[in-house]
GROMACS .gro file of N, CA, C and O in nm:
model
  440
    1UNK      N    1  -1.635  -5.842  -8.044
    1UNK     CA    2  -1.647  -5.922  -8.166
    1UNK      C    3  -1.802  -5.903  -8.196
    1UNK      O    4  -1.813  -5.887  -8.330
    2UNK      N    5  -1.925  -5.904  -8.095
    2UNK     CA    6  -2.037  -5.866  -8.152
    2UNK      C    7  -2.055  -5.727  -8.222
    2UNK      O    8  -2.101  -5.689  -8.335
    3UNK      N    9  -1.990  -5.627  -8.141
    3UNK     CA   10  -2.038  -5.474  -8.194
    3UNK      C   11  -1.991  -5.492  -8.351
    3UNK      O   12  -2.046  -5.408  -8.483
    4UNK      N   13  -1.836  -5.576  -8.356
    4UNK     CA   14  -1.768  -5.557  -8.529
    4UNK      C   15  -1.902  -5.667  -8.578
    4UNK      O   16  -1.875  -5.584  -8.734
    5UNK      N   17  -1.929  -5.771  -8.542
    5UNK     CA   18  -2.053  -5.805  -8.660
    5UNK      C   19  -2.168  -5.739  -8.712
    5UNK      O   20  -2.198  -5.716  -8.821
    6UNK      N   21  -2.221  -5.690  -8.598
    6UNK     CA   22  -2.265  -5.562  -8.627
    6UNK      C   23  -2.254  -5.450  -8.716
    6UNK      O   24  -2.361  -5.418  -8.800
    7UNK      N   25  -2.106  -5.400  -8.690
    7UNK     CA   26  -2.151  -5.258  -8.761
    7UNK      C   27  -2.052  -5.371  -8.901
    7UNK      O   28  -2.100  -5.255  -8.991
    8UNK      N   29  -2.011  -5.497  -8.953
    8UNK     CA   30  -1.996  -5.509  -9.107
    8UNK      C   31  -2.136  -5.547  -9.164
    8UNK      O   32  -2.132  -5.556  -9.287
    9UNK      N   33  -2.233  -5.552  -9.073
    9UNK     CA   34  -2.367  -5.568  -9.168
    9UNK      C   35  -2.472  -5.425  -9.131
    9UNK      O   36  -2.607  -5.435  -9.224
   10UNK      N   37  -2.392  -5.384  -9.064
   10UNK     CA   38  -2.460  -5.193  -9.102
   10UNK      C   39  -2.618  -5.237  -9.010
   10UNK      O   40  -2.671  -5.118  -8.987
   11UNK      N   41  -2.549  -5.285  -8.908
   11UNK     CA   42  -2.671  -5.317  -8.795
   11UNK      C   43  -2.634  -5.226  -8.621
   11UNK      O   44  -2.739  -5.287  -8.512
   12UNK      N   45  -2.589  -5.151  -8.628
   12UNK     CA   46  -2.561  -5.095  -8.502
   12UNK      C   47  -2.651  -4.935  -8.556
   12UNK      O   48  -2.658  -4.867  -8.633
   13UNK      N   49  -2.670  -4.936  -8.433
   13UNK     CA   50  -2.769  -4.825  -8.446
   13UNK      C   51  -2.722  -4.711  -8.389
   13UNK      O   52  -2.629  -4.667  -8.359
   14UNK      N   53  -2.757  -4.610  -8.504
   14UNK     CA   54  -2.682  -4.425  -8.429
   14UNK      C   55  -2.723  -4.353  -8.343
   14UNK      O   56  -2.806  -4.401  -8.319
   15UNK      N   57  -2.636  -4.374  -8.239
   15UNK     CA   58  -2.676  -4.308  -8.134
   15UNK      C   59  -2.637  -4.175  -8.122
   15UNK      O   60  -2.504  -4.151  -8.093
   16UNK      N   61  -2.658  -4.106  -8.116
   16UNK     CA   62  -2.621  -3.964  -8.041
   16UNK      C   63  -2.582  -3.869  -7.959
   16UNK      O   64  -2.632  -3.994  -7.885
   17UNK      N   65  -2.538  -3.838  -7.960
   17UNK     CA   66  -2.455  -3.799  -7.826
   17UNK      C   67  -2.525  -3.665  -7.772
   17UNK      O   68  -2.558  -3.522  -7.860
   18UNK      N   69  -2.557  -3.657  -7.708
   18UNK     CA   70  -2.678  -3.525  -7.633
   18UNK      C   71  -2.562  -3.497  -7.504
   18UNK      O   72  -2.499  -3.553  -7.385
   19UNK      N   73  -2.473  -3.363  -7.492
   19UNK     CA   74  -2.425  -3.335  -7.450
   19UNK      C   75  -2.468  -3.165  -7.429
   19UNK      O   76  -2.520  -3.092  -7.459
   20UNK      N   77  -2.478  -3.092  -7.261
   20UNK     CA   78  -2.522  -2.986  -7.265
   20UNK      C   79  -2.352  -2.893  -7.187
   20UNK      O   80  -2.440  -2.749  -7.247
   21UNK      N   81  -2.261  -2.905  -7.144
   21UNK     CA   82  -2.195  -2.834  -7.161
   21UNK      C   83  -2.024  -2.915  -7.170
   21UNK      O   84  -1.993  -3.072  -7.159
   22UNK      N   85  -1.945  -2.825  -7.163
   22UNK     CA   86  -1.792  -2.888  -7.176
   22UNK      C   87  -1.703  -2.767  -7.072
   22UNK      O   88  -1.661  -2.685  -7.083
   23UNK      N   89  -1.609  -2.873  -7.002
   23UNK     CA   90  -1.503  -2.818  -6.896
   23UNK      C   91  -1.356  -2.772  -6.977
   23UNK      O   92  -1.358  -2.930  -6.980
   24UNK      N   93  -1.330  -2.663  -6.996
   24UNK     CA   94  -1.191  -2.693  -7.025
   24UNK      C   95  -1.105  -2.642  -6.901
   24UNK      O   96  -1.132  -2.486  -6.925
   25UNK      N   97  -0.996  -2.674  -6.918
   25UNK     CA   98  -0.853  -2.648  -6.827
   25UNK      C   99  -0.776  -2.599  -6.943
   25UNK      O  100  -0.722  -2.747  -6.979
   26UNK      N  101  -0.729  -2.487  -6.908
   26UNK     CA  102  -0.643  -2.473  -6.978
   26UNK      C  103  -0.486  -2.563  -6.950
   26UNK      O  104  -0.404  -2.554  -7.030
   27UNK      N  105  -0.496  -2.529  -6.824
   27UNK     CA  106  -0.369  -2.628  -6.792
   27UNK      C  107  -0.388  -2.726  -6.661
   27UNK      O  108  -0.466  -2.741  -6.567
   28UNK      N  109  -0.254  -2.827  -6.613
   28UNK     CA  110  -0.313  -2.931  -6.526
   28UNK      C  111  -0.342  -2.851  -6.426
   28UNK      O  112  -0.381  -2.936  -6.362
   29UNK      N  113  -0.254  -2.811  -6.364
   29UNK     CA  114  -0.341  -2.714  -6.228
   29UNK      C  115  -0.422  -2.623  -6.206
   29UNK      O  116  -0.499  -2.630  -6.098
   30UNK      N  117  -0.527  -2.606  -6.336
   30UNK     CA  118  -0.634  -2.613  -6.336
   30UNK      C  119  -0.718  -2.667  -6.315
   30UNK      O  120  -0.861  -2.658  -6.269
   31UNK      N  121  -0.734  -2.815  -6.342
   31UNK     CA  122  -0.773  -2.956  -6.378
   31UNK      C  123  -0.837  -2.971  -6.229
   31UNK      O  124  -0.974  -3.015  -6.239
   32UNK      N  125  -0.819  -2.974  -6.101
   32UNK     CA  126  -0.881  -3.019  -5.950
   32UNK      C  127  -1.038  -2.882  -5.970
   32UNK      O  128  -1.168  -2.925  -5.968
   33UNK      N  129  -1.007  -2.789  -6.000
   33UNK     CA  130  -1.085  -2.693  -6.024
   33UNK      C  131  -1.179  -2.758  -6.117
   33UNK      O  132  -1.338  -2.709  -6.096
   34UNK      N  133  -1.163  -2.768  -6.217
   34UNK     CA  134  -1.232  -2.809  -6.334
   34UNK      C  135  -1.340  -2.913  -6.287
   34UNK      O  136  -1.450  -2.940  -6.320
   35UNK      N  137  -1.263  -2.999  -6.200
   35UNK     CA  138  -1.316  -3.147  -6.184
   35UNK      C  139  -1.466  -3.100  -6.107
   35UNK      O  140  -1.565  -3.153  -6.109
   36UNK      N  141  -1.414  -3.023  -6.000
   36UNK     CA  142  -1.569  -2.939  -5.851
   36UNK      C  143  -1.667  -2.920  -5.981
   36UNK      O  144  -1.752  -2.942  -5.964
   37UNK      N  145  -1.602  -2.820  -6.152
   37UNK     CA  146  -1.732  -2.738  -6.112
   37UNK      C  147  -1.775  -2.852  -6.217
   37UNK      O  148  -1.896  -2.880  -6.223
   38UNK      N  149  -1.725  -2.937  -6.283
   38UNK     CA  150  -1.766  -3.046  -6.360
   38UNK      C  151  -1.864  -3.104  -6.276
   38UNK      O  152  -2.023  -3.194  -6.295
   39UNK      N  153  -1.821  -3.168  -6.088
   39UNK     CA  154  -1.895  -3.260  -6.101
   39UNK      C  155  -2.066  -3.207  -5.982
   39UNK      O  156  -2.162  -3.243  -5.971
   40UNK      N  157  -2.012  -3.029  -5.956
   40UNK     CA  158  -2.201  -2.974  -5.946
   40UNK      C  159  -2.283  -2.988  -6.084
   40UNK      O  160  -2.387  -2.957  -6.061
   41UNK      N  161  -2.170  -2.960  -6.230
   41UNK     CA  162  -2.297  -2.981  -6.331
   41UNK      C  163  -2.386  -3.080  -6.334
   41UNK      O  164  -2.492  -3.061  -6.322
   42UNK      N  165  -2.282  -3.228  -6.284
   42UNK     CA  166  -2.326  -3.314  -6.264
   42UNK      C  167  -2.431  -3.378  -6.182
   42UNK      O  168  -2.542  -3.399  -6.192
   43UNK      N  169  -2.417  -3.309  -6.058
   43UNK     CA  170  -2.528  -3.318  -5.962
   43UNK      C  171  -2.650  -3.291  -5.990
   43UNK      O  172  -2.746  -3.279  -5.911
   44UNK      N  173  -2.623  -3.107  -6.105
   44UNK     CA  174  -2.786  -3.045  -6.117
   44UNK      C  175  -2.844  -3.129  -6.259
   44UNK      O  176  -2.929  -3.091  -6.260
   45UNK      N  177  -2.737  -3.236  -6.307
   45UNK     CA  178  -2.839  -3.308  -6.386
   45UNK      C  179  -2.798  -3.296  -6.515
   45UNK      O  180  -2.854  -3.317  -6.609
   46UNK      N  181  -2.680  -3.235  -6.527
   46UNK     CA  182  -2.608  -3.154  -6.646
   46UNK      C  183  -2.527  -3.261  -6.757
   46UNK      O  184  -2.453  -3.330  -6.665
   47UNK      N  185  -2.534  -3.260  -6.879
   47UNK     CA  186  -2.463  -3.380  -6.945
   47UNK      C  187  -2.326  -3.326  -6.944
   47UNK      O  188  -2.314  -3.235  -7.017
   48UNK      N  189  -2.242  -3.366  -6.885
   48UNK     CA  190  -2.071  -3.292  -6.888
   48UNK      C  191  -2.020  -3.380  -6.948
   48UNK      O  192  -1.952  -3.515  -6.924
   49UNK      N  193  -1.901  -3.322  -7.034
   49UNK     CA  194  -1.786  -3.374  -7.114
   49UNK      C  195  -1.624  -3.267  -7.018
   49UNK      O  196  -1.646  -3.156  -7.054
   50UNK      N  197  -1.547  -3.348  -7.013
   50UNK     CA  198  -1.418  -3.243  -6.990
   50UNK      C  199  -1.294  -3.284  -7.077
   50UNK      O  200  -1.309  -3.389  -7.120
   51UNK      N  201  -1.278  -3.180  -7.135
   51UNK     CA  202  -1.172  -3.157  -7.232
   51UNK      C  203  -1.024  -3.218  -7.169
   51UNK      O  204  -0.980  -3.187  -7.050
   52UNK      N  205  -0.959  -3.342  -7.181
   52UNK     CA  206  -0.823  -3.415  -7.170
   52UNK      C  207  -0.736  -3.328  -7.240
   52UNK      O  208  -0.756  -3.331  -7.397
   53UNK      N  209  -0.604  -3.317  -7.241
   53UNK     CA  210  -0.546  -3.271  -7.247
   53UNK      C  211  -0.452  -3.147  -7.300
   53UNK      O  212  -0.550  -3.067  -7.191
   54UNK      N  213  -0.471  -3.029  -7.414
   54UNK     CA  214  -0.415  -2.917  -7.369
   54UNK      C  215  -0.465  -2.854  -7.526
   54UNK      O  216  -0.370  -2.807  -7.587
   55UNK      N  217  -0.568  -2.893  -7.611
   55UNK     CA  218  -0.573  -2.849  -7.736
   55UNK      C  219  -0.648  -2.668  -7.732
   55UNK      O  220  -0.577  -2.626  -7.617
   56UNK      N  221  -0.619  -2.618  -7.853
   56UNK     CA  222  -0.613  -2.497  -7.826
   56UNK      C  223  -0.735  -2.426  -7.823
   56UNK      O  224  -0.846  -2.532  -7.846
   57UNK      N  225  -0.763  -2.336  -7.797
   57UNK     CA  226  -0.926  -2.268  -7.722
   57UNK      C  227  -1.039  -2.317  -7.874
   57UNK      O  228  -1.123  -2.305  -7.849
   58UNK      N  229  -0.954  -2.253  -8.010
   58UNK     CA  230  -1.059  -2.214  -8.090
   58UNK      C  231  -1.093  -2.400  -8.072
   58UNK      O  232  -1.190  -2.433  -8.136
   59UNK      N  233  -1.011  -2.469  -8.102
   59UNK     CA  234  -1.032  -2.612  -8.165
   59UNK      C  235  -1.156  -2.675  -8.020
   59UNK      O  236  -1.260  -2.754  -8.042
   60UNK      N  237  -1.140  -2.616  -7.897
   60UNK     CA  238  -1.266  -2.675  -7.800
   60UNK      C  239  -1.388  -2.578  -7.870
   60UNK      O  240  -1.466  -2.685  -7.821
   61UNK      N  241  -1.391  -2.522  -7.885
   61UNK     CA  242  -1.520  -2.406  -7.922
   61UNK      C  243  -1.533  -2.444  -8.029
   61UNK      O  244  -1.685  -2.524  -8.013
   62UNK      N  245  -1.492  -2.514  -8.130
   62UNK     CA  246  -1.529  -2.576  -8.226
   62UNK      C  247  -1.600  -2.787  -8.224
   62UNK      O  248  -1.692  -2.766  -8.243
   63UNK      N  249  -1.489  -2.838  -8.186
   63UNK     CA  250  -1.563  -2.962  -8.122
   63UNK      C  251  -1.692  -2.916  -8.034
   63UNK      O  252  -1.746  -3.044  -8.050
   64UNK      N  253  -1.653  -2.859  -7.895
   64UNK     CA  254  -1.779  -2.844  -7.815
   64UNK      C  255  -1.953  -2.789  -7.859
   64UNK      O  256  -2.036  -2.856  -7.873
   65UNK      N  257  -1.926  -2.750  -8.008
   65UNK     CA  258  -2.048  -2.630  -8.053
   65UNK      C  259  -2.083  -2.775  -8.153
   65UNK      O  260  -2.225  -2.802  -8.178
   66UNK      N  261  -1.989  -2.888  -8.243
   66UNK     CA  262  -1.986  -2.948  -8.329
   66UNK      C  263  -2.133  -3.087  -8.212
   66UNK      O  264  -2.185  -3.158  -8.302
   67UNK      N  265  -2.061  -3.117  -8.070
   67UNK     CA  266  -2.080  -3.181  -8.041
   67UNK      C  267  -2.240  -3.085  -7.956
   67UNK      O  268  -2.303  -3.275  -7.851
   68UNK      N  269  -2.278  -2.979  -7.992
   68UNK     CA  270  -2.413  -2.982  -7.943
   68UNK      C  271  -2.405  -2.919  -7.800
   68UNK      O  272  -2.527  -2.872  -7.786
   69UNK      N  273  -2.285  -2.912  -7.758
   69UNK     CA  274  -2.292  -2.862  -7.633
   69UNK      C  275  -2.336  -2.738  -7.590
   69UNK      O  276  -2.367  -2.681  -7.714
   70UNK      N  277  -2.443  -2.628  -7.526
   70UNK     CA  278  -2.489  -2.554  -7.484
   70UNK      C  279  -2.371  -2.449  -7.481
   70UNK      O  280  -2.398  -2.317  -7.433
   71UNK      N  281  -2.304  -2.514  -7.369
   71UNK     CA  282  -2.216  -2.377  -7.266
   71UNK      C  283  -2.084  -2.475  -7.256
   71UNK      O  284  -2.089  -2.620  -7.277
   72UNK      N  285  -1.955  -2.366  -7.199
   72UNK     CA  286  -1.870  -2.408  -7.238
   72UNK      C  287  -1.798  -2.371  -7.107
   72UNK      O  288  -1.836  -2.199  -7.071
   73UNK      N  289  -1.761  -2.391  -7.053
   73UNK     CA  290  -1.719  -2.365  -6.843
   73UNK      C  291  -1.553  -2.404  -6.859
   73UNK      O  292  -1.465  -2.473  -6.899
   74UNK      N  293  -1.493  -2.220  -6.866
   74UNK     CA  294  -1.313  -2.202  -6.883
   74UNK      C  295  -1.257  -2.213  -6.794
   74UNK      O  296  -1.307  -2.153  -6.721
   75UNK      N  297  -1.123  -2.254  -6.720
   75UNK     CA  298  -1.077  -2.233  -6.601
   75UNK      C  299  -0.923  -2.250  -6.653
   75UNK      O  300  -0.830  -2.330  -6.745
   76UNK      N  301  -0.856  -2.105  -6.651
   76UNK     CA  302  -0.737  -2.075  -6.711
   76UNK      C  303  -0.681  -2.021  -6.582
   76UNK      O  304  -0.724  -2.039  -6.477
   77UNK      N  305  -0.545  -1.959  -6.604
   77UNK     CA  306  -0.438  -1.947  -6.470
   77UNK      C  307  -0.554  -1.786  -6.398
   77UNK      O  308  -0.533  -1.771  -6.246
   78UNK      N  309  -0.562  -1.678  -6.500
   78UNK     CA  310  -0.621  -1.587  -6.451
   78UNK      C  311  -0.781  -1.602  -6.369
   78UNK      O  312  -0.749  -1.582  -6.239
   79UNK      N  313  -0.803  -1.691  -6.443
   79UNK     CA  314  -0.954  -1.711  -6.339
   79UNK      C  315  -0.957  -1.814  -6.207
   79UNK      O  316  -0.988  -1.770  -6.068
   80UNK      N  317  -0.831  -1.880  -6.195
   80UNK     CA  318  -0.833  -1.934  -6.077
   80UNK      C  319  -0.756  -1.856  -5.989
   80UNK      O  320  -0.784  -1.916  -5.906
   81UNK      N  321  -0.667  -1.770  -6.007
   81UNK     CA  322  -0.617  -1.727  -5.972
   81UNK      C  323  -0.770  -1.620  -5.856
   81UNK      O  324  -0.720  -1.582  -5.780
   82UNK      N  325  -0.835  -1.541  -5.979
   82UNK     CA  326  -0.931  -1.501  -5.891
   82UNK      C  327  -1.089  -1.573  -5.836
   82UNK      O  328  -1.195  -1.510  -5.818
   83UNK      N  329  -1.045  -1.684  -5.877
   83UNK     CA  330  -1.161  -1.768  -5.791
   83UNK      C  331  -1.282  -1.808  -5.923
   83UNK      O  332  -1.374  -1.839  -5.803
   84UNK      N  333  -1.280  -1.791  -6.026
   84UNK     CA  334  -1.380  -1.775  -6.094
   84UNK      C  335  -1.380  -1.910  -6.208
   84UNK      O  336  -1.235  -1.963  -6.216
   85UNK      N  337  -1.495  -1.943  -6.257
   85UNK     CA  338  -1.443  -1.952  -6.374
   85UNK      C  339  -1.556  -1.878  -6.479
   85UNK      O  340  -1.710  -1.857  -6.400
   86UNK      N  341  -1.532  -1.877  -6.614
   86UNK     CA  342  -1.593  -1.866  -6.748
   86UNK      C  343  -1.661  -1.906  -6.720
   86UNK      O  344  -1.637  -2.064  -6.808
   87UNK      N  345  -1.766  -1.911  -6.814
   87UNK     CA  346  -1.893  -1.946  -6.843
   87UNK      C  347  -1.960  -1.842  -7.003
   87UNK      O  348  -1.951  -1.772  -7.002
   88UNK      N  349  -1.898  -1.970  -7.132
   88UNK     CA  350  -1.989  -1.936  -7.260
   88UNK      C  351  -2.071  -1.983  -7.319
   88UNK      O  352  -2.076  -2.106  -7.317
   89UNK      N  353  -2.176  -1.941  -7.339
   89UNK     CA  354  -2.302  -1.966  -7.423
   89UNK      C  355  -2.280  -1.974  -7.554
   89UNK      O  356  -2.258  -1.889  -7.636
   90UNK      N  357  -2.274  -2.136  -7.627
   90UNK     CA  358  -2.200  -2.099  -7.737
   90UNK      C  359  -2.281  -2.091  -7.813
   90UNK      O  360  -2.248  -2.037  -7.929
   91UNK      N  361  -2.408  -2.100  -7.828
   91UNK     CA  362  -2.518  -1.999  -7.869
   91UNK      C  363  -2.519  -1.848  -7.927
   91UNK      O  364  -2.545  -1.811  -8.047
   92UNK      N  365  -2.519  -1.812  -7.834
   92UNK     CA  366  -2.462  -1.639  -7.839
   92UNK      C  367  -2.334  -1.613  -7.803
   92UNK      O  368  -2.301  -1.477  -7.836
   93UNK      N  369  -2.267  -1.631  -7.772
   93UNK     CA  370  -2.092  -1.615  -7.732
   93UNK      C  371  -2.072  -1.531  -7.626
   93UNK      O  372  -1.994  -1.495  -7.563
   94UNK      N  373  -2.222  -1.503  -7.526
   94UNK     CA  374  -2.249  -1.407  -7.455
   94UNK      C  375  -2.103  -1.518  -7.325
   94UNK      O  376  -2.143  -1.607  -7.330
   95UNK      N  377  -2.036  -1.435  -7.261
   95UNK     CA  378  -1.984  -1.451  -7.175
   95UNK      C  379  -2.018  -1.427  -7.009
   95UNK      O  380  -2.001  -1.308  -7.005
   96UNK      N  381  -1.961  -1.503  -6.883
   96UNK     CA  382  -1.999  -1.445  -6.820
   96UNK      C  383  -1.847  -1.509  -6.668
   96UNK      O  384  -1.852  -1.632  -6.716
   97UNK      N  385  -1.877  -1.463  -6.585
   97UNK     CA  386  -1.824  -1.563  -6.447
   97UNK      C  387  -1.851  -1.570  -6.365
   97UNK      O  388  -1.955  -1.501  -6.339
   98UNK      N  389  -1.865  -1.652  -6.261
   98UNK     CA  390  -1.899  -1.687  -6.142
   98UNK      C  391  -1.834  -1.778  -6.041
   98UNK      O  392  -1.689  -1.825  -6.106
   99UNK      N  393  -1.871  -1.732  -5.958
   99UNK     CA  394  -1.684  -1.784  -5.803
   99UNK      C  395  -1.727  -1.902  -5.823
   99UNK      O  396  -1.821  -1.971  -5.837
  100UNK      N  397  -1.612  -1.972  -5.799
  100UNK     CA  398  -1.593  -2.126  -5.786
  100UNK      C  399  -1.669  -2.187  -5.685
  100UNK      O  400  -1.772  -2.310  -5.679
  101UNK      N  401  -1.643  -2.136  -5.632
  101UNK     CA  402  -1.692  -2.145  -5.429
  101UNK      C  403  -1.819  -2.134  -5.435
  101UNK      O  404  -1.884  -2.227  -5.306
  102UNK      N  405  -1.897  -2.068  -5.498
  102UNK     CA  406  -2.060  -2.039  -5.510
  102UNK      C  407  -2.163  -2.130  -5.604
  102UNK      O  408  -2.299  -2.085  -5.631
  103UNK      N  409  -2.061  -2.161  -5.685
  103UNK     CA  410  -2.089  -2.219  -5.820
  103UNK      C  411  -2.229  -2.305  -5.795
  103UNK      O  412  -2.184  -2.421  -5.733
  104UNK      N  413  -2.346  -2.279  -5.809
  104UNK     CA  414  -2.443  -2.315  -5.825
  104UNK      C  415  -2.566  -2.309  -5.915
  104UNK      O  416  -2.655  -2.273  -5.988
  105UNK      N  417  -2.540  -2.480  -6.060
  105UNK     CA  418  -2.594  -2.389  -6.177
  105UNK      C  419  -2.759  -2.450  -6.111
  105UNK      O  420  -2.749  -2.587  -6.021
  106UNK      N  421  -2.816  -2.417  -6.204
  106UNK     CA  422  -3.013  -2.465  -6.214
  106UNK      C  423  -2.976  -2.587  -6.307
  106UNK      O  424  -2.874  -2.665  -6.342
  107UNK      N  425  -3.118  -2.654  -6.291
  107UNK     CA  426  -3.094  -2.748  -6.384
  107UNK      C  427  -3.069  -2.719  -6.594
  107UNK      O  428  -3.090  -2.597  -6.600
  108UNK      N  429  -3.041  -2.757  -6.603
  108UNK     CA  430  -3.041  -2.776  -6.787
  108UNK      C  431  -3.148  -2.743  -6.855
  108UNK      O  432  -3.199  -2.764  -6.781
  109UNK      N  433  -3.086  -2.643  -6.953
  109UNK     CA  434  -3.221  -2.665  -7.047
  109UNK      C  435  -3.248  -2.694  -7.138
  109UNK      O  436  -3.133  -2.674  -7.224
  110UNK      N  437  -3.325  -2.772  -7.204
  110UNK     CA  438  -3.324  -2.876  -7.300
  110UNK      C  439  -3.448  -2.840  -7.414
  110UNK      O  440  -3.479  -2.768  -7.377
   0.00000   0.00000   0.00000
């Protein structure tokens, strides 16, 4: 109720969304590994969002870029079978893979 009143009076402050990384599991089967990667990133101080549902990768990339994320971590059936997570730097498009078991992110670059 208070938020509605503030909104009606244009008194709600603009709160910019700050995001370091987005985690995208292509299918439900990869979600546990995606949660593991998200947990490791959060433990290292990263601000992380997981994509829920099954949008197309193109949409995920566009949304992550729009939201200011610097990295996108992707887990599909092939990556899970090989035990890796694919990492894309959104600013450059450079991709790399890291073993999920040994995944130890450094501090976020802000």
